mmCIF file of C-alpha atoms and ligand atoms in Angstrom:
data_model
loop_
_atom_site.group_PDB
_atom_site.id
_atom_site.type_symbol
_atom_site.label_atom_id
_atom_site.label_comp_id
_atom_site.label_asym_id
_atom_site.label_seq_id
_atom_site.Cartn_x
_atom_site.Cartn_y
_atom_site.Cartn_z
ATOM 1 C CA UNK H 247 0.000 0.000 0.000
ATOM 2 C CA UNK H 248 1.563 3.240 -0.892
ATOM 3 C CA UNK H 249 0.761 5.981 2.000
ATOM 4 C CA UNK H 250 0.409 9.698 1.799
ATOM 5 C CA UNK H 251 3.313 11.459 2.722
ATOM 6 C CA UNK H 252 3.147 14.814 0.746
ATOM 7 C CA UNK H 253 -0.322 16.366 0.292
ATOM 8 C CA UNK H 254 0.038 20.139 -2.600
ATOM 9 C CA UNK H 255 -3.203 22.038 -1.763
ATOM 10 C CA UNK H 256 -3.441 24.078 -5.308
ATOM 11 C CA UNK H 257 -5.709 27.252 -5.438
ATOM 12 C CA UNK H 258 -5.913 29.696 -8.357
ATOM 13 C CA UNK H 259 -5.645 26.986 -11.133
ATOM 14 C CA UNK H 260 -8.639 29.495 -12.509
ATOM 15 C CA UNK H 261 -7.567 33.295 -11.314
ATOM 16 C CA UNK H 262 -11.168 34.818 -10.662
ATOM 17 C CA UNK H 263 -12.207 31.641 -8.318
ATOM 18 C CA UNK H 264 -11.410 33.226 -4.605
ATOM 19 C CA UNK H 265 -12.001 30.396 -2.115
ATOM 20 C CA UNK H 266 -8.784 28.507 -2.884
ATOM 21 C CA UNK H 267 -6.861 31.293 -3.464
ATOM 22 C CA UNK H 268 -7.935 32.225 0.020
ATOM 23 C CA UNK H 269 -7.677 29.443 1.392
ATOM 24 C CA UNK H 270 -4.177 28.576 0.442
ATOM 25 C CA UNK H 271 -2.794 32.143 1.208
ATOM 26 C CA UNK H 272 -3.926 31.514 5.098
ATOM 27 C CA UNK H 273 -2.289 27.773 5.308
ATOM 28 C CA UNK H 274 0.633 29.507 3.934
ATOM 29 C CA UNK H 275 0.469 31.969 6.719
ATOM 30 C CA UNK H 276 0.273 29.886 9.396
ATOM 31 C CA UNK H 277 -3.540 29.371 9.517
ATOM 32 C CA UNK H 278 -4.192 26.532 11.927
ATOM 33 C CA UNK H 279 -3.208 22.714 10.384
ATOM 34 C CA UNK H 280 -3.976 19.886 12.529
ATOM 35 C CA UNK H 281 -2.022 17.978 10.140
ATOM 36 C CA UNK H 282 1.180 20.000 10.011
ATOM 37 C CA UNK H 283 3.260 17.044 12.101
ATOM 38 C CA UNK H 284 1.225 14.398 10.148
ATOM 39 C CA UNK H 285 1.922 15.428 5.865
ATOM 40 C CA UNK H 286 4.494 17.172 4.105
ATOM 41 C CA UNK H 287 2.287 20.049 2.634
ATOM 42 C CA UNK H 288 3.243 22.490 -0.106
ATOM 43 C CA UNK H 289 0.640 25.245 -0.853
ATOM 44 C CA UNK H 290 0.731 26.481 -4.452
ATOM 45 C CA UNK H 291 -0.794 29.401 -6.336
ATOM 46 C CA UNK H 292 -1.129 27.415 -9.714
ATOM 47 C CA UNK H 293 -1.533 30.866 -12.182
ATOM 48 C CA UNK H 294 -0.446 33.782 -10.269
ATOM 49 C CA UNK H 295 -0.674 36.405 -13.454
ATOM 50 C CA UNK H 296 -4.375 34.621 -14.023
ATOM 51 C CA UNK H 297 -4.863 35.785 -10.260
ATOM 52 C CA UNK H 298 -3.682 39.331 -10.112
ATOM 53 C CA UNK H 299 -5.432 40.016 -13.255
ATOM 54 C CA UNK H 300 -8.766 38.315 -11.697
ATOM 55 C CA UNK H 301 -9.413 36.585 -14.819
ATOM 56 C CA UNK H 302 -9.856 32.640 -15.537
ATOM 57 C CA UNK H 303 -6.942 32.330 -17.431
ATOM 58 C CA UNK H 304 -4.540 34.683 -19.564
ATOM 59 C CA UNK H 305 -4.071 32.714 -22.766
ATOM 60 C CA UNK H 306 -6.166 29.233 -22.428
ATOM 61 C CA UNK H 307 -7.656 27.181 -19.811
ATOM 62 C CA UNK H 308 -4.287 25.961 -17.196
ATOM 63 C CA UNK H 309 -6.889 23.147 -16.173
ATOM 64 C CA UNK H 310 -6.957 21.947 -19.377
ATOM 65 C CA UNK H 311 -2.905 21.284 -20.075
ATOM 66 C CA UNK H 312 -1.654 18.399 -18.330
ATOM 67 C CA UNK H 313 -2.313 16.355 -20.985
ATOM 68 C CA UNK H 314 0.424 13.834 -21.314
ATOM 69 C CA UNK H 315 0.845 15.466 -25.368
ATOM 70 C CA UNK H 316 0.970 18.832 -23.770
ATOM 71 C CA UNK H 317 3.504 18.483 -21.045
ATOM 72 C CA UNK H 318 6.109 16.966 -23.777
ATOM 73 C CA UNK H 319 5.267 19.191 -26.331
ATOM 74 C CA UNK H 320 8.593 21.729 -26.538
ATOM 75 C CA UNK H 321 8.589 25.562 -26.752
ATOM 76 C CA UNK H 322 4.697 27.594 -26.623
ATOM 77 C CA UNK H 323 4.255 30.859 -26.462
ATOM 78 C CA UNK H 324 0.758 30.535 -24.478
ATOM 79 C CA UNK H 325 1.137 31.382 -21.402
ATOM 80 C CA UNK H 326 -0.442 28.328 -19.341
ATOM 81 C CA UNK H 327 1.633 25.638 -21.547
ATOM 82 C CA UNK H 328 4.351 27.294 -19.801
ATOM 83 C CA UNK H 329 3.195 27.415 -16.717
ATOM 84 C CA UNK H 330 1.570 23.845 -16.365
ATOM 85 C CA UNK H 331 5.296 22.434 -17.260
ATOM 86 C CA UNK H 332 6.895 24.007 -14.566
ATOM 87 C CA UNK H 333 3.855 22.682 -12.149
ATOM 88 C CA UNK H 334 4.628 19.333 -13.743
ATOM 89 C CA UNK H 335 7.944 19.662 -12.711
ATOM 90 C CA UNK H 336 7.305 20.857 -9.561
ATOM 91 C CA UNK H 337 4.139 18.287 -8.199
ATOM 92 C CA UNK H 338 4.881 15.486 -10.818
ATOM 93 C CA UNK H 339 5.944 14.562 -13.346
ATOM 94 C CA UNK H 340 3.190 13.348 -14.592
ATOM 95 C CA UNK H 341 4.500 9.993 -15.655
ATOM 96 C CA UNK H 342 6.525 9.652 -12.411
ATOM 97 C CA UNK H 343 4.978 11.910 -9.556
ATOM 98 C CA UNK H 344 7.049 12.969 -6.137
ATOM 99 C CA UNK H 345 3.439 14.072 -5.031
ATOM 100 C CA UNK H 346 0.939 11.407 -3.336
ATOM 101 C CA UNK H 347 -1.688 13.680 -3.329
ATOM 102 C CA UNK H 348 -2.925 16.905 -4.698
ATOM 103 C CA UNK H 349 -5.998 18.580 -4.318
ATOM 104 C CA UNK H 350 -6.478 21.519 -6.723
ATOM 105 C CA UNK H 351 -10.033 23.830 -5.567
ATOM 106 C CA UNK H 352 -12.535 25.607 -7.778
ATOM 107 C CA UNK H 353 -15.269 27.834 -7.515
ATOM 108 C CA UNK H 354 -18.485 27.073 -10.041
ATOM 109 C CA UNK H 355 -20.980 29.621 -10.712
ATOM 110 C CA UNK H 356 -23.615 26.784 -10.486
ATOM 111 C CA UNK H 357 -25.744 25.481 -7.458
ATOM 112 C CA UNK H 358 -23.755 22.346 -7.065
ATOM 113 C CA UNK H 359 -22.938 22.898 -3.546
ATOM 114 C CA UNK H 360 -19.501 21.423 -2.363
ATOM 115 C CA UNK H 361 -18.776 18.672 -4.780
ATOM 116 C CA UNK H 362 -15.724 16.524 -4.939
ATOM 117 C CA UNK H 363 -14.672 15.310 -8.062
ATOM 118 C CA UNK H 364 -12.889 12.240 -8.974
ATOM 119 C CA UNK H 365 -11.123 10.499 -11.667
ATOM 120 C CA UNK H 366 -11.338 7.109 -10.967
ATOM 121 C CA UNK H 367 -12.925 4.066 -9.863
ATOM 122 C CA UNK H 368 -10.600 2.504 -7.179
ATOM 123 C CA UNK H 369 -10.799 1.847 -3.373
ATOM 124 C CA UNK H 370 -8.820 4.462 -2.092
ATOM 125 C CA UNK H 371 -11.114 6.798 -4.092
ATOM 126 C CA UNK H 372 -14.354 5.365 -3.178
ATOM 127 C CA UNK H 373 -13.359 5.229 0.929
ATOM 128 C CA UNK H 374 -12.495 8.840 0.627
ATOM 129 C CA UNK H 375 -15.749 9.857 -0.889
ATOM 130 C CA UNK H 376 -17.808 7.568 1.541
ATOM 131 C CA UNK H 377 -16.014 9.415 4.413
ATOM 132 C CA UNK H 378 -16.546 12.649 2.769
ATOM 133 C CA UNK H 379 -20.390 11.515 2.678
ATOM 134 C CA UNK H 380 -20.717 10.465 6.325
ATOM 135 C CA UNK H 381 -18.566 13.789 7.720
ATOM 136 C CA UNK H 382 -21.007 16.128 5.202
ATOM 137 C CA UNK H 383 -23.731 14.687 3.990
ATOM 138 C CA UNK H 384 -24.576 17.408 1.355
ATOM 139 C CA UNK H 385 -21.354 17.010 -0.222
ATOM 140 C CA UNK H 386 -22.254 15.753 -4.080
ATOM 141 C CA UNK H 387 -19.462 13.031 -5.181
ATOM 142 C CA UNK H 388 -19.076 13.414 -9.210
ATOM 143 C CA UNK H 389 -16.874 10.730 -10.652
ATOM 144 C CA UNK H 390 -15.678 11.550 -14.126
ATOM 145 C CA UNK H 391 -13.744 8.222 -15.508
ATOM 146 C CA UNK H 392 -14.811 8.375 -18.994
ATOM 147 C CA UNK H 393 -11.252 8.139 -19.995
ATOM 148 C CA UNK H 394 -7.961 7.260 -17.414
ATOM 149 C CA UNK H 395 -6.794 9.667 -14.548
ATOM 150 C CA UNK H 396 -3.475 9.650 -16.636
ATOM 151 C CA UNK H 397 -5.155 10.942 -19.831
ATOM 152 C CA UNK H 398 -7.698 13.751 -18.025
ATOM 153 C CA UNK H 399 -5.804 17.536 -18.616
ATOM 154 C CA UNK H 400 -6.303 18.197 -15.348
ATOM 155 C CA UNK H 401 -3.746 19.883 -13.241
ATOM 156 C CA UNK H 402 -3.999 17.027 -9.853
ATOM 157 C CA UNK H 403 -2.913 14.473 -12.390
ATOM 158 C CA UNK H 404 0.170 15.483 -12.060
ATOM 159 C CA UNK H 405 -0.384 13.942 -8.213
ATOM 160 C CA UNK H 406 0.183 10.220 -7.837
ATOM 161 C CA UNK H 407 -3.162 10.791 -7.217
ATOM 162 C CA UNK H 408 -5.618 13.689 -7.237
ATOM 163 C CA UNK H 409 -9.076 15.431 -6.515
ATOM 164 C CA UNK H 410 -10.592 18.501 -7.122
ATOM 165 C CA UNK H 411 -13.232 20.156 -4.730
ATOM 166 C CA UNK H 412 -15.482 22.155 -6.989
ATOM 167 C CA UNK H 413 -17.758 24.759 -4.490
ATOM 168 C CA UNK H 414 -20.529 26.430 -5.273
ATOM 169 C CA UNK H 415 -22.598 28.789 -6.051
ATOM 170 C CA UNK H 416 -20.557 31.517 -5.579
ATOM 171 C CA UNK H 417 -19.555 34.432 -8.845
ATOM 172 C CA UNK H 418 -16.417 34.357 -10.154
ATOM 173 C CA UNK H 419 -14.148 37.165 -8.169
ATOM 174 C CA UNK H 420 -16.082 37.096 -5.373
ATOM 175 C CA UNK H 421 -15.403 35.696 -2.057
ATOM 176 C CA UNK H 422 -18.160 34.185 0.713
ATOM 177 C CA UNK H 423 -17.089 32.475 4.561
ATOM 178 C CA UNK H 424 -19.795 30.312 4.359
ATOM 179 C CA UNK H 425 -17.948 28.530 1.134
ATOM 180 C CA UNK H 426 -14.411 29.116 2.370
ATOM 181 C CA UNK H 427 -15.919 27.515 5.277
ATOM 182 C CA UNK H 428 -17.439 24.574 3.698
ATOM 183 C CA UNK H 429 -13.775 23.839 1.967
ATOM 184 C CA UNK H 430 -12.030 24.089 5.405
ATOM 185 C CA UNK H 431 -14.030 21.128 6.398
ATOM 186 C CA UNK H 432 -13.788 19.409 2.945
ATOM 187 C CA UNK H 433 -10.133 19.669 3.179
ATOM 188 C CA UNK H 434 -9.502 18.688 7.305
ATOM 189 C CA UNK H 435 -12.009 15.396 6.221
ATOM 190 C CA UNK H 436 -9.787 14.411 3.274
ATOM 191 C CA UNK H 437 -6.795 14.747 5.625
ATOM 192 C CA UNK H 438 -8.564 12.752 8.047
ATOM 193 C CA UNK H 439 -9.284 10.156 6.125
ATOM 194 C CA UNK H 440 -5.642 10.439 4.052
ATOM 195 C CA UNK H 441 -4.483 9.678 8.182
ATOM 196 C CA UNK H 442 -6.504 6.958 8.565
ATOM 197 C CA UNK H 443 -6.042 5.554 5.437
ATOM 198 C CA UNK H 444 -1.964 5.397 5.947
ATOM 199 C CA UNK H 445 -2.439 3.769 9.289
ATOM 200 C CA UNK H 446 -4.938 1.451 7.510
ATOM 201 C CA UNK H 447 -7.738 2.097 10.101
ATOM 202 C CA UNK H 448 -10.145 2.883 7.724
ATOM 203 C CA UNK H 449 -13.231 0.803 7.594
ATOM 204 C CA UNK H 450 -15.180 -0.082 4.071
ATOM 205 C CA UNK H 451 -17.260 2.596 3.598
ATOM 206 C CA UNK H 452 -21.048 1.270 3.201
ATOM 207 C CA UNK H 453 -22.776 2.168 -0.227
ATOM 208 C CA UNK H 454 -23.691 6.118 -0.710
ATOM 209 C CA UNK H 455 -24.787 7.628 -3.825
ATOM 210 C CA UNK H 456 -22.854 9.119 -6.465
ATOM 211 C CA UNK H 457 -22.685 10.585 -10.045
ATOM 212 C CA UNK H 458 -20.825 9.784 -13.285
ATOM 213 C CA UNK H 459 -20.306 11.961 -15.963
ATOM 214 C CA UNK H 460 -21.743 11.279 -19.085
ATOM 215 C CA UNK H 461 -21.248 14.329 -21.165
ATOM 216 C CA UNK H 462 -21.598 18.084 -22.082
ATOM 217 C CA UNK H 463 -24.071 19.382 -23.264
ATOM 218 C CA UNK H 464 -24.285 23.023 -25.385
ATOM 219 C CA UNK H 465 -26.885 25.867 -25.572
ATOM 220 C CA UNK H 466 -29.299 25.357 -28.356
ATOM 221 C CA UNK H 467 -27.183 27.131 -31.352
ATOM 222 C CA UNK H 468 -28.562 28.246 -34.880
ATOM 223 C CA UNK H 469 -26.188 28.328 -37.683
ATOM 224 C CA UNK H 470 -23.848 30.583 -37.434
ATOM 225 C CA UNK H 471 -23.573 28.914 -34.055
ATOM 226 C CA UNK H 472 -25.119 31.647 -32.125
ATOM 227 C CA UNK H 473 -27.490 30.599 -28.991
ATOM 228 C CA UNK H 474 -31.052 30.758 -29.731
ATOM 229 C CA UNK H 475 -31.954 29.750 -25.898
ATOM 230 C CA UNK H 476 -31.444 29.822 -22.593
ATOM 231 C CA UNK H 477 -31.666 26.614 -19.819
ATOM 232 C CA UNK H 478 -35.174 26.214 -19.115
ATOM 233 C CA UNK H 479 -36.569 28.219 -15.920
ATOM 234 C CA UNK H 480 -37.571 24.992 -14.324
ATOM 235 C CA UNK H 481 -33.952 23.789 -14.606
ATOM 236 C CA UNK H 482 -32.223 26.986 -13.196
ATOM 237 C CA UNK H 483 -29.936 26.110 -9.272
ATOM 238 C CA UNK H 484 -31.081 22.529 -9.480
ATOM 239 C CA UNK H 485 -28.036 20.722 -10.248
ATOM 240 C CA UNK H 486 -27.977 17.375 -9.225
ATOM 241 C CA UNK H 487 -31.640 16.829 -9.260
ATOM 242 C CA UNK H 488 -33.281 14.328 -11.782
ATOM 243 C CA UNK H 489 -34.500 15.083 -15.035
ATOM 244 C CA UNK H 490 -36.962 13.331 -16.837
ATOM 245 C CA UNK H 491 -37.330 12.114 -20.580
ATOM 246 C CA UNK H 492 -39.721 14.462 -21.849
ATOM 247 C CA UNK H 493 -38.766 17.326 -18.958
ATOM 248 C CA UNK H 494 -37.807 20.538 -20.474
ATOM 249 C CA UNK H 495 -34.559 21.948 -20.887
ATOM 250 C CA UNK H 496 -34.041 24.511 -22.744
ATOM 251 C CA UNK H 497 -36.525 27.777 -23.695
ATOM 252 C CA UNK H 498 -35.816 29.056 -26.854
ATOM 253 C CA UNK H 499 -36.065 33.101 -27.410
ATOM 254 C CA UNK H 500 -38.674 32.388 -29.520
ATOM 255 C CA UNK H 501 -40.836 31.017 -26.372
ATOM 256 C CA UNK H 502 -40.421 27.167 -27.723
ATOM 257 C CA UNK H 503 -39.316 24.897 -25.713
ATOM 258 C CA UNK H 504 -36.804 22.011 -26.051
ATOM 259 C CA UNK H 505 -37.723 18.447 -23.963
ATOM 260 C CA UNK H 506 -35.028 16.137 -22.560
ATOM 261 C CA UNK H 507 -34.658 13.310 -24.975
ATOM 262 C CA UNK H 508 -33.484 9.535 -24.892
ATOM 263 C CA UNK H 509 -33.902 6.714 -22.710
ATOM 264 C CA UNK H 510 -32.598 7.523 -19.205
ATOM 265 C CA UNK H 511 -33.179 9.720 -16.507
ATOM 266 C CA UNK H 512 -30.146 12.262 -16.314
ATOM 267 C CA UNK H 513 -28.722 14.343 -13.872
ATOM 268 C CA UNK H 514 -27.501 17.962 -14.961
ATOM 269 C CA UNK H 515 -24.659 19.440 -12.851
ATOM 270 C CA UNK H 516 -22.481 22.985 -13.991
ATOM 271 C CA UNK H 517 -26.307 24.579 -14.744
ATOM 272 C CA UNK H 518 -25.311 27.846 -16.270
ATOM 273 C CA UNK H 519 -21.329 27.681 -15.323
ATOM 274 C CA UNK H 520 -20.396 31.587 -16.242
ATOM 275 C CA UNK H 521 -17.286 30.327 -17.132
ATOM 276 C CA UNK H 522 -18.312 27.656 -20.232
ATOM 277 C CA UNK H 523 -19.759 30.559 -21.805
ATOM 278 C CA UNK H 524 -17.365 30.593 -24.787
ATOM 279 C CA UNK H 525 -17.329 27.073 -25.395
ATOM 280 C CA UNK H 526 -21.569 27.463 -24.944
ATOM 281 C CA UNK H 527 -22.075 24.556 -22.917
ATOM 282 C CA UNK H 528 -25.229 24.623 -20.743
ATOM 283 C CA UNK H 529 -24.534 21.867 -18.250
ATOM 284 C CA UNK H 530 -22.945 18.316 -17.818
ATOM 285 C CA UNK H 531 -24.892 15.360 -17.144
ATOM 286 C CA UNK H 532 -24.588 12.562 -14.932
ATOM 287 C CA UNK H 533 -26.069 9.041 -14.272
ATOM 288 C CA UNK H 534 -26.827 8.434 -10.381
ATOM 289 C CA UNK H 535 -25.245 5.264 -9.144
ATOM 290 C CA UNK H 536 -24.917 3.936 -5.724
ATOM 291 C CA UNK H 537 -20.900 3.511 -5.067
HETATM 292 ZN ZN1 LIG C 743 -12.106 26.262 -11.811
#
């Protein structure tokens, strides 16, 4: 069993979302750590220029370049290339990490409450989420394995392993204690359980439920690939909840409205995220599965 020694907390992967930033800035100043004598920690502002500028990113998405293609890939002039191969350096690399665990935070626009996200489908992940369930019951567990941990772009794959905690609602360059709050506890239960995973006293976690990504999904578009709609009013701040075949979805300009189609029930999460506007998708779904 390999144990977690060195835990990176990451904030500002995405400039303009505040709780990690925050929240990594006060562990680096000496904000209480139960955990201090326990991990090695390293606290990293992933996209510093991103941050003072309070934008997302300066050239493309830093979340997006950890792709195994990306990393090797010599010389770019974009910005977060740059960047996410010194982080590789740094946490990883990616092929041959010095990190056991990082844990990069984000702030969504969308009502999807404190959600951790993993990559994949193994005990240690499942355990963590179960004990992530039982210390905060509203926490939503989103598992996107729809391809390998090693081939997602995220930055935490450059961790041995890695999670992101996704928190919402709260706007992009804002700040709010009750979320900064809500990660605080996030984080001290992943530690907890990191602790009593490496002293293997953790017990099987029973079943909880849990969701699985199955894809994105875009505004309505006409053909010059403008949007010709907006996400239904019925649909608006419920992420997570079930939709229906034949619910609606989207609500066309025009009044007209678009129904849920196919043969399962879905479950949209990222309702309205401000910051897929360019690539105009609405929301992800997700399947509900007990794990
Ligand atoms: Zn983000």
């Amino acid at each position: 069993m390999s144990t977690i020694k060195s835990i990176a907390i990451v904030g500002g992967t995405h400039g303009n979302e505040l709780t990690g930033i925050n929240i990594v800035k006060a562990l680096d100043k000496g904000l209480t750590n139960q955990f201090d004598d326990v991990f090695k920690f390293e606290y990293i502002i992933a996209n510093p220029s991103a941050v003072a500028a309070n934008v997302r990113f300066i050239d493309v998405d830093l979340n997006r370049q950890f792709g195994i293609h990306n990393l090797s890939c010599s010389n770019s002039r974009l910005y977060e290339l740059n960047i996410a191969k010194v982080l590789d350096q740094k946490l990883g690399p990616k092929h041959s990490p010095r990190t056991d665990l990082v844990i990069d935070i984000h702030n969504t626009t969308s009502a999807m409450g404190a959600t951790l996200i993993l990559l994949e489908d193994s005990p240690f992940y499942r355990n963590m989420a179960g004990y992530l369930k039982a210390r905060m019951p509203d926490v939503n567990i989103l598992l996107e394995d729809e391809i390998s941990y090693l081939e997602h772009p995220y930055l935490c794959t450059t961790g041995k392993r890695g999670i992101m905690l996704e928190l919402g609602c709260q706007p992009h360059g804002v700040s709010r204690m009750d979320i900064f709050l809500q990660c605080e506890t996030m984080l001290q239960s992943v530690f907890e359980y990191c602790d009593l995973y490496n002293r293997d006293a953790m017990p099987e976690q029973p079943t909880f439920d849990a969701y699985r990504l199955i894809e994105n999904v875009q505004f309505p578009l006409n053909e010059e690939e403008e949007v010709t709609g907006l996400v239904h009013e019925t649909l608006l701040d419920r992420d997570f909840c079930a939709v229906e075949v034949g619910d609606p979805i989207f609500r066309l300009f025009d009044g007209t409205e678009i129904f849920l189609t196919g043969t399962h029930t879905v479950y949209p999460h990222f309702i309205n995220e401000a910051a897929y506007r360019n690539s105009k998708v609405a929301f992800a779904t997700a399947t509900k599965f007990k794990w």
